[in-house]
Amino acid sequence: DGKLFLGIPVENGRIRDERGYRLASGLRAFFENYRTRARLTCQQSILLADIDPSWRSDVEHWLESYGIATIESISTVRRWSMACPALPTCGLAVTEAERALPAILDGLELELERLGLADERFTVRMTGCPNGCARPYNADVGLVGRSAHIREDGTPGPGTYTIFLGGRLVGDRLNIEYKDYVPYDRVVPELVLVLTRFKEERKPGESFGDFCLRVGVENLASASPAEVNSVG
């Protein structure tokens, strides 16, 4: 019908104002001004629909004035990531997820850039318990909360995670357990070890999940602790 739509990535589905990023107040202003429809996506993001082409420059100014990130301004790995609320919101959670995933992605972004894989599309899903509310079991990389860690002051720490590998971007394939009881600060080094092999051994056009299944997740997990530590 000649109308436009705009996809707004929302990290872990959390619509809020935080320092220069004012998504909650920005969306409120947008809907009060334009009165358009919106759609929530299965990736916890939002689509603004029925945008008249004549509004385009005004909408671009709106994005800039509220500091709202567009798809072009965030990394590919962060765009395809998702986490459940976990601690402290969910009574079933044993570890962090929503509050822990951004830091993991910070580390992955740096390593993917170093490996020349920054544009590679694969899903990273993280949950605070095995119930899997963020769908970790069909992701290329699934991180599932396994056990809690209590700090010396009695507060819960990030804990340990089970890493699953071998799902697919479209979510139509279950993944396989890679390693269990992985401490939070070892998640990125473990993934970097596999990503390095992916870069060196992948077939042309092969996705990360397909590579993990072809090589065998059990074979990827057989790397020695020394190899993992050297990557970290």
XYZ file of C-alpha atoms in Angstrom:
232
model
C 0.000 0.000 0.000
C 3.009 2.305 -0.303
C 3.506 2.602 3.453
C 6.806 1.878 5.216
C 7.742 -0.033 8.359
C 10.685 0.342 10.712
C 12.237 -2.438 12.800
C 13.556 -1.345 16.196
C 15.923 -3.827 17.889
C 15.170 -4.131 21.607
C 17.934 -5.849 23.575
C 16.334 -8.725 25.520
C 12.907 -7.123 25.037
C 13.506 -4.500 27.743
C 11.844 -1.197 26.787
C 13.298 1.444 29.098
C 15.091 4.769 29.374
C 18.736 4.492 30.351
C 21.134 7.428 30.086
C 21.189 8.574 26.433
C 19.091 5.633 25.244
C 15.442 6.645 25.795
C 13.410 3.934 24.124
C 10.392 4.027 26.457
C 9.797 7.774 26.256
C 10.708 7.751 22.562
C 8.089 5.144 21.681
C 5.508 6.981 23.764
C 6.200 10.177 21.807
C 6.106 8.312 18.491
C 2.683 6.749 19.066
C 1.207 9.947 20.470
C 2.383 11.793 17.366
C 1.737 9.296 14.548
C -1.005 6.988 15.945
C 0.246 4.058 13.876
C 0.160 0.328 14.532
C 3.049 -1.765 15.807
C 3.957 -5.443 15.899
C 5.989 -7.293 18.529
C 8.351 -9.879 17.043
C 9.370 -13.344 18.241
C 12.890 -11.908 18.616
C 11.638 -9.519 21.350
C 11.862 -6.484 19.059
C 9.233 -4.136 17.644
C 8.051 -3.204 14.151
C 6.545 0.255 13.624
C 4.010 -0.101 10.812
C 2.028 2.133 8.438
C 4.680 4.880 8.243
C 3.946 7.356 5.478
C 6.990 7.944 3.229
C 6.624 11.699 3.781
C 7.393 11.169 7.493
C 10.769 9.566 6.840
C 13.035 12.511 7.661
C 10.996 13.305 10.791
C 11.221 9.672 11.953
C 14.978 9.662 11.391
C 15.252 12.824 13.487
C 13.093 11.160 16.167
C 15.460 8.181 16.311
C 18.468 10.451 16.695
C 16.919 12.725 19.302
C 15.983 9.810 21.592
C 19.215 7.871 20.986
C 17.296 4.859 19.689
C 19.502 2.253 18.023
C 18.683 1.007 14.552
C 19.602 -2.373 13.094
C 22.518 -0.782 11.237
C 24.043 0.541 14.453
C 24.238 -2.718 16.443
C 26.377 -5.791 15.843
C 25.026 -8.838 14.032
C 25.594 -11.118 17.015
C 23.719 -8.749 19.339
C 20.859 -8.402 16.875
C 20.273 -12.167 16.870
C 20.632 -12.632 20.633
C 17.976 -13.115 23.298
C 17.774 -13.743 27.055
C 15.041 -14.430 29.573
C 14.623 -12.154 32.652
C 16.121 -14.775 35.050
C 17.485 -13.459 38.366
C 16.267 -11.520 40.220
C 12.823 -11.431 38.558
C 12.059 -15.116 38.024
C 11.632 -17.437 40.994
C 12.716 -20.458 38.922
C 16.067 -19.034 37.844
C 19.345 -20.250 39.322
C 21.617 -17.874 37.364
C 21.617 -14.527 35.593
C 20.581 -14.195 31.925
C 19.141 -10.809 30.885
C 21.659 -8.926 33.027
C 24.541 -11.268 32.094
C 24.183 -11.612 28.325
C 25.169 -8.025 27.346
C 28.655 -8.461 28.843
C 29.069 -11.812 27.084
C 28.122 -10.139 23.817
C 30.631 -7.351 24.474
C 33.347 -10.002 24.569
C 32.000 -11.894 21.566
C 31.823 -8.723 19.477
C 35.533 -8.085 20.009
C 36.500 -11.677 19.238
C 34.280 -11.925 16.159
C 35.798 -8.713 14.827
C 39.291 -10.108 15.426
C 38.405 -13.342 13.613
C 36.794 -11.539 10.686
C 33.384 -13.032 11.537
C 31.583 -9.865 12.619
C 28.971 -10.213 9.851
C 28.282 -13.885 10.508
C 24.651 -14.487 11.453
C 23.951 -16.948 14.266
C 21.647 -16.970 17.268
C 22.785 -16.718 20.877
C 20.102 -17.488 23.458
C 20.593 -17.418 27.230
C 18.341 -18.532 30.090
C 18.665 -18.655 33.852
C 17.366 -22.221 34.188
C 16.609 -25.319 32.064
C 13.002 -24.250 31.375
C 14.364 -22.443 28.311
C 11.999 -19.463 28.039
C 14.335 -17.702 25.563
C 14.385 -20.813 23.316
C 18.059 -21.780 23.851
C 17.573 -25.357 22.665
C 17.125 -24.504 18.976
C 19.742 -21.729 18.805
C 23.154 -21.914 17.166
C 24.501 -21.168 20.660
C 22.391 -21.942 23.715
C 23.488 -20.886 27.213
C 21.383 -22.472 29.970
C 21.779 -21.648 33.662
C 23.093 -24.701 35.517
C 24.091 -23.788 39.045
C 24.230 -20.719 41.245
C 27.318 -19.084 42.645
C 27.132 -17.300 45.981
C 29.615 -14.509 46.568
C 31.371 -13.987 49.896
C 28.858 -11.278 50.805
C 25.989 -13.753 50.361
C 24.642 -12.308 47.089
C 24.176 -14.518 43.994
C 26.833 -14.336 41.285
C 26.498 -15.177 37.572
C 26.859 -18.939 38.153
C 27.644 -21.733 35.679
C 26.034 -22.611 32.355
C 25.519 -25.488 29.973
C 26.612 -24.575 26.444
C 24.648 -26.081 23.550
C 25.751 -25.858 19.905
C 24.316 -26.788 16.524
C 20.886 -25.182 16.221
C 19.895 -23.010 13.301
C 19.068 -19.360 12.684
C 15.442 -20.099 11.760
C 14.977 -22.245 14.879
C 13.920 -25.487 13.199
C 16.643 -27.733 14.637
C 17.573 -28.767 18.175
C 21.151 -28.266 19.319
C 23.471 -30.611 21.255
C 25.195 -30.225 24.612
C 28.759 -28.985 24.157
C 29.994 -28.514 27.733
C 28.361 -28.466 31.152
C 28.983 -26.403 34.287
C 30.934 -23.712 32.410
C 31.655 -20.717 34.676
C 30.271 -17.416 33.446
C 33.717 -15.925 32.826
C 34.724 -18.959 30.710
C 31.761 -18.839 28.316
C 33.378 -16.485 25.803
C 36.760 -18.324 25.711
C 34.928 -21.626 25.140
C 32.939 -20.133 22.258
C 35.996 -18.444 20.754
C 37.756 -21.802 20.565
C 34.901 -23.196 18.448
C 34.567 -20.020 16.377
C 38.266 -20.182 15.549
C 37.852 -23.709 14.215
C 34.751 -22.571 12.342
C 36.758 -19.885 10.560
C 39.559 -22.289 9.655
C 37.540 -25.398 8.736
C 34.163 -24.235 7.446
C 32.964 -25.107 3.959
C 31.923 -22.277 1.588
C 28.622 -20.809 2.740
C 28.386 -23.122 5.731
C 26.594 -21.684 8.762
C 27.985 -21.911 12.285
C 25.328 -24.368 13.412
C 25.792 -26.557 10.327
C 29.558 -26.575 10.912
C 29.114 -27.720 14.514
C 26.934 -30.646 13.435
C 29.187 -31.662 10.543
C 32.359 -31.689 12.635
C 30.513 -33.122 15.620
C 29.793 -31.255 18.829
C 31.451 -34.074 20.785
C 34.638 -33.577 18.749
C 34.581 -29.842 19.368
C 34.232 -30.500 23.094
C 37.294 -32.754 23.131
C 39.731 -29.818 22.914
C 42.109 -29.759 25.848
C 41.757 -27.205 28.693
C 45.137 -25.779 27.649
C 43.740 -24.911 24.220
C 40.742 -23.184 25.794
C 42.918 -21.201 28.200
C 45.214 -20.091 25.400
C 42.235 -18.593 23.569
C 41.005 -16.788 26.698
